[in-house]
Coordinates of N, CA, C and O in Angstrom, one line a residue:
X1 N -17.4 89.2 27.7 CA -16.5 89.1 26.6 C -17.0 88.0 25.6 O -17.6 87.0 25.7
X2 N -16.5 88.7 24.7 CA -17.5 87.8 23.2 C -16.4 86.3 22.6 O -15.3 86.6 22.2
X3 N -16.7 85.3 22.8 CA -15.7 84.4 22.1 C -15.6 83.9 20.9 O -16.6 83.5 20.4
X4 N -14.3 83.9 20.3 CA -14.2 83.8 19.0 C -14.2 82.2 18.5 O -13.7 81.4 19.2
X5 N -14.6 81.9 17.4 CA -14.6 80.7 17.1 C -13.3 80.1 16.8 O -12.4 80.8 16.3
X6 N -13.3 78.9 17.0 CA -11.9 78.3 17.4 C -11.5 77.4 15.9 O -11.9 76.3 15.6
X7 N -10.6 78.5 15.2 CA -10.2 77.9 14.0 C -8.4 77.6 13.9 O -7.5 78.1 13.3
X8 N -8.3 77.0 14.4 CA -6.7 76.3 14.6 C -5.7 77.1 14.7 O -4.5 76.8 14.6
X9 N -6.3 78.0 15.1 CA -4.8 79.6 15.3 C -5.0 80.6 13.8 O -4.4 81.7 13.7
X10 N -5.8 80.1 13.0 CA -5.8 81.1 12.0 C -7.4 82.0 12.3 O -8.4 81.9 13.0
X11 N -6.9 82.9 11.4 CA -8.4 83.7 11.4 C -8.8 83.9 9.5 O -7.8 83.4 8.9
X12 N -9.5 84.2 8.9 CA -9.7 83.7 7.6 C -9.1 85.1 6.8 O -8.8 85.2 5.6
X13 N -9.0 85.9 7.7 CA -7.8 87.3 7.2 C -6.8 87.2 7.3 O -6.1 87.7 6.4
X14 N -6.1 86.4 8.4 CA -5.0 86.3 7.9 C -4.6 85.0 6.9 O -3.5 84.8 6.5
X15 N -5.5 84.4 6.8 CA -5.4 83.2 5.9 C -5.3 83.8 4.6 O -4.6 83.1 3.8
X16 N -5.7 84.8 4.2 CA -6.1 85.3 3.2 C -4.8 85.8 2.8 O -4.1 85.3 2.0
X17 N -4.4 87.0 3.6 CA -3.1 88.1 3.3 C -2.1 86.8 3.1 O -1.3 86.8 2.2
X18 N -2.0 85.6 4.1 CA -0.9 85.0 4.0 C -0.4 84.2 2.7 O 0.7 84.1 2.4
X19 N -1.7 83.6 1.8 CA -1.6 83.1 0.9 C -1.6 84.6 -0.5 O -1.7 84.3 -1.7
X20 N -1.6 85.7 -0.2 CA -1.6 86.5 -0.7 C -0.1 86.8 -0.5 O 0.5 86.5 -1.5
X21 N 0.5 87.1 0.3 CA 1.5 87.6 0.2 C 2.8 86.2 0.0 O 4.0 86.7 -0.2
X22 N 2.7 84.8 0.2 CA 3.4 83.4 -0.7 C 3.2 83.6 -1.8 O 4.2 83.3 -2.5
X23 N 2.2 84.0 -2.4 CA 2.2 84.0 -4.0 C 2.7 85.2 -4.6 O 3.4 85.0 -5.6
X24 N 2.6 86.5 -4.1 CA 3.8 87.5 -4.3 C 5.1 87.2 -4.5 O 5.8 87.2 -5.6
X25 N 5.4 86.9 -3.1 CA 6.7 86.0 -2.7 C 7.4 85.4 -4.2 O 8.2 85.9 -4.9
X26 N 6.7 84.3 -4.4 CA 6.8 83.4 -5.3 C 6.9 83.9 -6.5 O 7.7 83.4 -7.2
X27 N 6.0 85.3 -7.0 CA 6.0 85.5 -8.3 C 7.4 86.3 -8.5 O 8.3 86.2 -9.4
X28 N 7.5 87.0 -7.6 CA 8.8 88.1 -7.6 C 9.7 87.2 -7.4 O 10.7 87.2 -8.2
X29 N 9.7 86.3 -6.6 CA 11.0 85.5 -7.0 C 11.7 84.9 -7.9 O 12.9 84.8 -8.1
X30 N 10.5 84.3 -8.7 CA 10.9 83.7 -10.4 C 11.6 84.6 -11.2 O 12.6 84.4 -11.9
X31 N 10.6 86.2 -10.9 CA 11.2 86.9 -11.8 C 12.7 87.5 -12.0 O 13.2 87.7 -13.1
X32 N 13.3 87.7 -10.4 CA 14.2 87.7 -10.1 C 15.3 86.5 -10.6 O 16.5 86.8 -10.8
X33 N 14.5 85.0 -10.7 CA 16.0 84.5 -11.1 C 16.0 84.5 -12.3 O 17.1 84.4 -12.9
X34 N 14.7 84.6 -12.9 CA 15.0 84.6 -14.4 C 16.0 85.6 -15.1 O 16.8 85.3 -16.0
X35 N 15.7 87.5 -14.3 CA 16.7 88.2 -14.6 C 17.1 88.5 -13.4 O 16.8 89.4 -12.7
X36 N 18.4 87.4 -13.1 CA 19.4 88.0 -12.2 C 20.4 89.2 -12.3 O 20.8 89.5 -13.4
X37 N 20.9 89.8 -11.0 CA 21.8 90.9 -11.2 C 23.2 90.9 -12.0 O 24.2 91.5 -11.7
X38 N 23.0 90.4 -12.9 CA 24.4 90.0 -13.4 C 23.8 90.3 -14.7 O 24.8 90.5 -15.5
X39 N 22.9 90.3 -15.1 CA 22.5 90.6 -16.6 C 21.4 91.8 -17.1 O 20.7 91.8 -18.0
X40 N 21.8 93.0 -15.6 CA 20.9 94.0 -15.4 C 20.9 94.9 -16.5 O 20.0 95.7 -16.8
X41 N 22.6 94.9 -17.4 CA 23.2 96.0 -18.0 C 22.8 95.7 -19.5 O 22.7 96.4 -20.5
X42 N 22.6 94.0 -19.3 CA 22.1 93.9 -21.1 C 20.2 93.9 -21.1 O 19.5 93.4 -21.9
X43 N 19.7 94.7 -19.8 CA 18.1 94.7 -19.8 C 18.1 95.9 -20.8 O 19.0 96.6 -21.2
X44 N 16.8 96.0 -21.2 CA 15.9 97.4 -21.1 C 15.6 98.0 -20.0 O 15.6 97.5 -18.9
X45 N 15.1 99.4 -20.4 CA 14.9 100.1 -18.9 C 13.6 99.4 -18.6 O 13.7 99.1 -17.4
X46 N 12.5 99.0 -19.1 CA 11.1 98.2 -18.4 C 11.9 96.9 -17.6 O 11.7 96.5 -16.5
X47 N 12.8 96.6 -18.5 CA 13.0 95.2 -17.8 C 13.7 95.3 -16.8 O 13.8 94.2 -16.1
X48 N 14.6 96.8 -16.1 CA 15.3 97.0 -15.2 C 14.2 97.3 -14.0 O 14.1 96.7 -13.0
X49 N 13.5 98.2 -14.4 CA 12.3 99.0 -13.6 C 11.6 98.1 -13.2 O 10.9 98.5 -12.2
X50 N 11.4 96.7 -13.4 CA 10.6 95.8 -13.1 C 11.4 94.9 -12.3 O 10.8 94.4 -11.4
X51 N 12.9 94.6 -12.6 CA 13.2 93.7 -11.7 C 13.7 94.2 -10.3 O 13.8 93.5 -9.2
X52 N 13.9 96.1 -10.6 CA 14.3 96.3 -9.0 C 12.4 96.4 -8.2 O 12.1 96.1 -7.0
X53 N 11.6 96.9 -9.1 CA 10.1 96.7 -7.8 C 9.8 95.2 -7.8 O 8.7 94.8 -7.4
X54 N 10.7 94.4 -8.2 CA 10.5 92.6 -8.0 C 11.5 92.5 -6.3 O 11.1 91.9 -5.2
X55 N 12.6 93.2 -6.5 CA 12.9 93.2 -5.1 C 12.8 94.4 -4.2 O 13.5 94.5 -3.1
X56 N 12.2 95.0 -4.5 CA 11.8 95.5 -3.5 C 10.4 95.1 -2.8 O 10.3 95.3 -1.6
X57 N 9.4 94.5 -3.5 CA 8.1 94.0 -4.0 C 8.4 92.5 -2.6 O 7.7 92.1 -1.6
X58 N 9.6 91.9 -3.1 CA 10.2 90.3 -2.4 C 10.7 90.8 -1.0 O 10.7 89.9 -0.1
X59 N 11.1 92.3 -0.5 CA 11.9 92.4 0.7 C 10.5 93.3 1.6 O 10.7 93.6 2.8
X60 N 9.8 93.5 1.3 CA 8.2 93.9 1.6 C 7.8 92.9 1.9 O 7.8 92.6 3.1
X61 N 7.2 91.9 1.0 CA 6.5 91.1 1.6 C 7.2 90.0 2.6 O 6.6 89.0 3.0
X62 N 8.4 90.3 2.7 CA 9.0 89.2 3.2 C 8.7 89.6 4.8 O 8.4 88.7 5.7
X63 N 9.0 91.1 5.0 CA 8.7 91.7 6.2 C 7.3 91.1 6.6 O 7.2 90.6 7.7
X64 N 6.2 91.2 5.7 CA 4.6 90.9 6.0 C 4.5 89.7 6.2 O 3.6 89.4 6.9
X65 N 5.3 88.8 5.7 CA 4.9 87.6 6.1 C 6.0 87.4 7.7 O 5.6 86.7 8.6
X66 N 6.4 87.6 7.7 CA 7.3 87.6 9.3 C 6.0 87.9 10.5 O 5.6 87.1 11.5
X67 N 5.4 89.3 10.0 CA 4.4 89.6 10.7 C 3.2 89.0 10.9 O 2.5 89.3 11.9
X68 N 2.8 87.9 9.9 CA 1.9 87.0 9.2 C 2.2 85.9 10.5 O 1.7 85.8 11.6
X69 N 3.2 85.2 10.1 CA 4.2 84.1 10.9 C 3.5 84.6 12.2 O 2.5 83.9 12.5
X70 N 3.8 85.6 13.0 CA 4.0 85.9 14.1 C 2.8 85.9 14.5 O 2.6 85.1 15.5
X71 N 1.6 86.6 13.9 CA -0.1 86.5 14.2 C -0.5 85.2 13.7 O -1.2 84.7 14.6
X72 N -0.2 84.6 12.7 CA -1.3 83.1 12.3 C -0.4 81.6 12.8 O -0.8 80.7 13.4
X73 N 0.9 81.9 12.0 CA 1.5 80.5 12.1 C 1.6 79.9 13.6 O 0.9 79.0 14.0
X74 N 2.6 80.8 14.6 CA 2.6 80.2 16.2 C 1.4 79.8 16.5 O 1.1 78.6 16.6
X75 N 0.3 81.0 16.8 CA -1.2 80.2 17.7 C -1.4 78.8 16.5 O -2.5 78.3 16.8
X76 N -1.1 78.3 15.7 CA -1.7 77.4 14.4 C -0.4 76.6 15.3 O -1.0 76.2 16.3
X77 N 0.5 76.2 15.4 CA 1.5 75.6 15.5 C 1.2 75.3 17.5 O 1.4 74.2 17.9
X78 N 0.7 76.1 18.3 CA 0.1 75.7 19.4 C -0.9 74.8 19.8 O -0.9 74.0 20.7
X79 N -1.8 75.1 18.7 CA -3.3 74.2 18.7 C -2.8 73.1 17.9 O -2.9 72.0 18.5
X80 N -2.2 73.2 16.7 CA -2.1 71.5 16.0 C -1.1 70.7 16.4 O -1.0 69.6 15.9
X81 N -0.4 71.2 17.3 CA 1.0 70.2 17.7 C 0.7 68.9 18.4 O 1.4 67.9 18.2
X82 N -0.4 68.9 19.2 CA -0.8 68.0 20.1 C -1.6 67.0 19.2 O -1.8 65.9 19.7
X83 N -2.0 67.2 18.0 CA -3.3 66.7 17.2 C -2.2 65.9 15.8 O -1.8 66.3 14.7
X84 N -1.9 64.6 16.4 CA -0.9 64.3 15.6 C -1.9 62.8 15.3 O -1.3 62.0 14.6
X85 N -2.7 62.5 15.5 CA -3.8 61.5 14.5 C -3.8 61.3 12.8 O -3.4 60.3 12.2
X86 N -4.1 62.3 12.6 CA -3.8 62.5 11.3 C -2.3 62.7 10.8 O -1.7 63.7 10.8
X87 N -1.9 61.5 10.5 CA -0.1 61.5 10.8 C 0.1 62.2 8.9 O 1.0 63.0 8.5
X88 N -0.7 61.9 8.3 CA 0.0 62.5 7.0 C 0.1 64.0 6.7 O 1.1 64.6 6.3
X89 N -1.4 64.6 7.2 CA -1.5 65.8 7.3 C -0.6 66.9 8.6 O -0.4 68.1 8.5
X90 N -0.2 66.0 9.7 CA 1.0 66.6 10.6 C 1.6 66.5 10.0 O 1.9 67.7 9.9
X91 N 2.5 65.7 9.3 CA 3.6 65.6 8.5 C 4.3 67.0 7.5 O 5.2 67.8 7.6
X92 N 3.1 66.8 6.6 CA 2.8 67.9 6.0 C 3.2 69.2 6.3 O 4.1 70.0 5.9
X93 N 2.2 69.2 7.4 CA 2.7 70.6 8.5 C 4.6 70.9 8.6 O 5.3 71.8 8.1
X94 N 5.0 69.9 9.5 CA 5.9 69.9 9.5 C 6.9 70.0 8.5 O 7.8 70.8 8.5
X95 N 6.4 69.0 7.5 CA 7.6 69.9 6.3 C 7.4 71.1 5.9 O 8.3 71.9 6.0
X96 N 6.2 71.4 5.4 CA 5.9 73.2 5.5 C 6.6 74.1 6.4 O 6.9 75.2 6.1
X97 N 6.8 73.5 7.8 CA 7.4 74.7 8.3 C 8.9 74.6 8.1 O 9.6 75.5 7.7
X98 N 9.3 73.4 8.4 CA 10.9 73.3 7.7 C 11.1 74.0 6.6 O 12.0 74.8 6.7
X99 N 10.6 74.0 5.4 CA 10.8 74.3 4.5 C 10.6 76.0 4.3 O 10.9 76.6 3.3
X100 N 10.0 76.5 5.2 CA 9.8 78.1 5.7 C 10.4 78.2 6.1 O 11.2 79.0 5.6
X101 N 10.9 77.5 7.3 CA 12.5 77.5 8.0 C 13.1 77.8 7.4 O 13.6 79.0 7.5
X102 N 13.6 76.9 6.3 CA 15.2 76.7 5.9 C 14.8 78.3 4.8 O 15.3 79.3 5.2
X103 N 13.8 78.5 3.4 CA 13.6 79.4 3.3 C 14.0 80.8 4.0 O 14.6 81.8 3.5
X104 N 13.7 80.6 4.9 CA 14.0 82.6 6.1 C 15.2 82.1 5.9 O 15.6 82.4 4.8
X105 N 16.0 81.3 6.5 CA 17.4 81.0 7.3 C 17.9 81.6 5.5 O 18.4 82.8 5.4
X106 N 17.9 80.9 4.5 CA 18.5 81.1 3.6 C 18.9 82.3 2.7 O 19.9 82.5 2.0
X107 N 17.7 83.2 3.0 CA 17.2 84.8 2.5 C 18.0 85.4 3.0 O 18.9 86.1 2.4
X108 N 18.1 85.4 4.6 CA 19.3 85.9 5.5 C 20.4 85.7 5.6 O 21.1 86.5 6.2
X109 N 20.8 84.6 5.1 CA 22.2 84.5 4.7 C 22.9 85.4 3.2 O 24.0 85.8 3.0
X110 N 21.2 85.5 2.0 CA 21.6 85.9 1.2 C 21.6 87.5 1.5 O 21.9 88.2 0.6
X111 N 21.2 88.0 2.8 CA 21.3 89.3 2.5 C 22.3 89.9 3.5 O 22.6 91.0 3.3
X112 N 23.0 89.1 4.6 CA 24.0 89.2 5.7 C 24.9 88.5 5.6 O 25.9 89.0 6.1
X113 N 25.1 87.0 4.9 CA 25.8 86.5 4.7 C 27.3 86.6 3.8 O 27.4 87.4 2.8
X114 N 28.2 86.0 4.2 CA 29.4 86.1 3.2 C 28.9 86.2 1.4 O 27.8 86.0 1.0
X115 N 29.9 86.4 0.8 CA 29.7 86.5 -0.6 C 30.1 85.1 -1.1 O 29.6 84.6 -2.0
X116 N 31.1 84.6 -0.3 CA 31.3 83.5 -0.6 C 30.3 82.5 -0.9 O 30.4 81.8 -1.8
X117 N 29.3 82.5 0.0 CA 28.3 81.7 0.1 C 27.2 82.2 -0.8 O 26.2 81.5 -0.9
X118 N 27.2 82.9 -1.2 CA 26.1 83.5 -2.0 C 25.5 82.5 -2.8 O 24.4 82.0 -2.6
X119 N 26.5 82.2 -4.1 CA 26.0 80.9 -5.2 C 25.0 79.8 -4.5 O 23.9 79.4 -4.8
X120 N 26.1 79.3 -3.3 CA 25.3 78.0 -3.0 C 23.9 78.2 -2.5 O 23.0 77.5 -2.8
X121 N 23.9 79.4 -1.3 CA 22.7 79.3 -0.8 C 21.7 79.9 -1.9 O 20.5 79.4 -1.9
X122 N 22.0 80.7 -2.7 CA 21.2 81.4 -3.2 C 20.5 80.6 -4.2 O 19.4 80.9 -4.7
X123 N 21.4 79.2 -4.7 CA 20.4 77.9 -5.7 C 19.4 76.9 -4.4 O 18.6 75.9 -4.6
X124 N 19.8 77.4 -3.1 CA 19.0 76.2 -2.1 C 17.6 77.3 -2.1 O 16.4 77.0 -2.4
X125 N 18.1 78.2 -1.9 CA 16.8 79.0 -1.6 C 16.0 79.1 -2.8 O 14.7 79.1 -2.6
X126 N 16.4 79.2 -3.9 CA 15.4 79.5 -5.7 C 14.9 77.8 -4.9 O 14.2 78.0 -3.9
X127 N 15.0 76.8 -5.2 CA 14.4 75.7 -5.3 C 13.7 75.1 -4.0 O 12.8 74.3 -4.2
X128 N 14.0 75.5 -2.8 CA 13.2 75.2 -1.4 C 12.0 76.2 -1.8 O 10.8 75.9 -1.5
X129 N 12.3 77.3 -2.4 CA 11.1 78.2 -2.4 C 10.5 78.4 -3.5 O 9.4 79.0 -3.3
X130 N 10.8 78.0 -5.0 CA 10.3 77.3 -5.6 C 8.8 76.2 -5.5 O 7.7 76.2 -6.0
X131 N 9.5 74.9 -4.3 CA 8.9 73.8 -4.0 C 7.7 74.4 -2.7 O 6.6 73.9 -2.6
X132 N 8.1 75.6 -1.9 CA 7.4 75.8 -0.8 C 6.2 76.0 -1.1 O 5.7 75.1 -0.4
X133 N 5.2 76.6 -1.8 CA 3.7 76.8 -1.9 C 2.9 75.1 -2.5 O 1.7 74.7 -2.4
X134 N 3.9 74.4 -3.2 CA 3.8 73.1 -3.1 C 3.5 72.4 -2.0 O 2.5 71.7 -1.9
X135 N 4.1 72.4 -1.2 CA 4.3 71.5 -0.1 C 3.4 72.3 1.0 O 2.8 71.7 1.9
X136 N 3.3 73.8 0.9 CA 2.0 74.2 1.6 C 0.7 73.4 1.0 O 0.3 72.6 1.8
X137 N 0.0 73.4 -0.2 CA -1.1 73.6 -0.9 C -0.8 72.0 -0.2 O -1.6 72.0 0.7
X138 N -0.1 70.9 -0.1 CA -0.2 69.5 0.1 C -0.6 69.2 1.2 O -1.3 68.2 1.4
X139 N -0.2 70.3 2.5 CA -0.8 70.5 3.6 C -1.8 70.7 4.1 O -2.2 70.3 5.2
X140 N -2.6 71.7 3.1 CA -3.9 72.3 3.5 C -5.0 71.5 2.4 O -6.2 71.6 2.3
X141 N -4.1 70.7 1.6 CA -5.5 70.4 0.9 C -6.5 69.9 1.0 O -7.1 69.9 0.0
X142 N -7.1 69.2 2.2 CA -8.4 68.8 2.9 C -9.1 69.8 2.7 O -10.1 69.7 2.0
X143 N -8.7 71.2 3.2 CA -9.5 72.2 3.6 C -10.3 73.0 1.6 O -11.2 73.8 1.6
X144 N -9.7 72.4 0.5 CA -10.7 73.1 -0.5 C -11.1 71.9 -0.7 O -11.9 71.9 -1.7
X145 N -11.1 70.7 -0.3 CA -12.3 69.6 -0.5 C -13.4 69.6 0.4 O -13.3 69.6 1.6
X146 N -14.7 69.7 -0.6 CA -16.1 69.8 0.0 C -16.4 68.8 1.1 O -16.7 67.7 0.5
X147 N -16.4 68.8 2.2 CA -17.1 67.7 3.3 C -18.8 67.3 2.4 O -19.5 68.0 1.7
X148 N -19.0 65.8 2.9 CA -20.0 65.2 2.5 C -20.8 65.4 3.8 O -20.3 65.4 4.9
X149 N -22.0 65.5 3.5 CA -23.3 65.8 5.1 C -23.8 64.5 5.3 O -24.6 64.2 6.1

């Protein structure tokens, strides 16, 4: 049996799709609050046609990243848990996943949840996920600085 090189639970494909499909995430989501459902009727048809493949575009990839989560994040969250040395960059981690946390938790309220709650969760979630690719990129950023030989 051939053994694979031991890269922290990720593999560089799914590193790839995953930061491919946060920045989807992210773009459809702006677009979304910029034109929310409440001002569909004063769109044009491009600007309607674009905001429903924004959510449909947002409830796709939200599936892929679940699937993402499930293959990269856990084994990554198995191997780094113990490796708490580097206390800034664990930290990091940890807010990244909170902040994914609270992100899912909030999506799901906006799509099962009461209506009542809609407003409030729905400004936690524009701005936790907003901030999220932030507070990822703060996490990983060792990894685009060149090591010295």
């Amino acid at each position: 049996m051939k053994r694979s090189k031991h890269m922290s639970g990720w593999s560089p494909a799914t590193w790839r799709w995953m930061v491919a499909a946060v920045v989807l995430m992210w773009a459809s989501g702006v677009l979304l609050y910029l034109w929310p459902a409440e001002s569909v009727m004063e769109m044009r048809d491009w600007q309607v046609h674009l905001r429903h493949a924004s959510v449909v575009l947002h409830g796709v990839l939200t599936w892929l990243l679940c699937v993402l989560c499930g293959r990269g994040l856990w084994p990554h969250l198995r191997v780094m848990w113990q490796r708490r040395e580097q206390r800034a960059h664990w930290i990091w981690g940890v807010l990244s996943f909170v902040g994914l946390s609270f992100v899912a938790g909030a999506g799901v309220l906006l799509l099962y949840g009461s209506p009542s709650l809609h407003d409030t969760v729905s400004a936690a979630h524009w701005w936790v996920g907003v901030a999220l690719p932030l507070l990822m990129l703060a996490h990983v950023w060792r990894r685009f600085i060149p090591t010295r030989a």
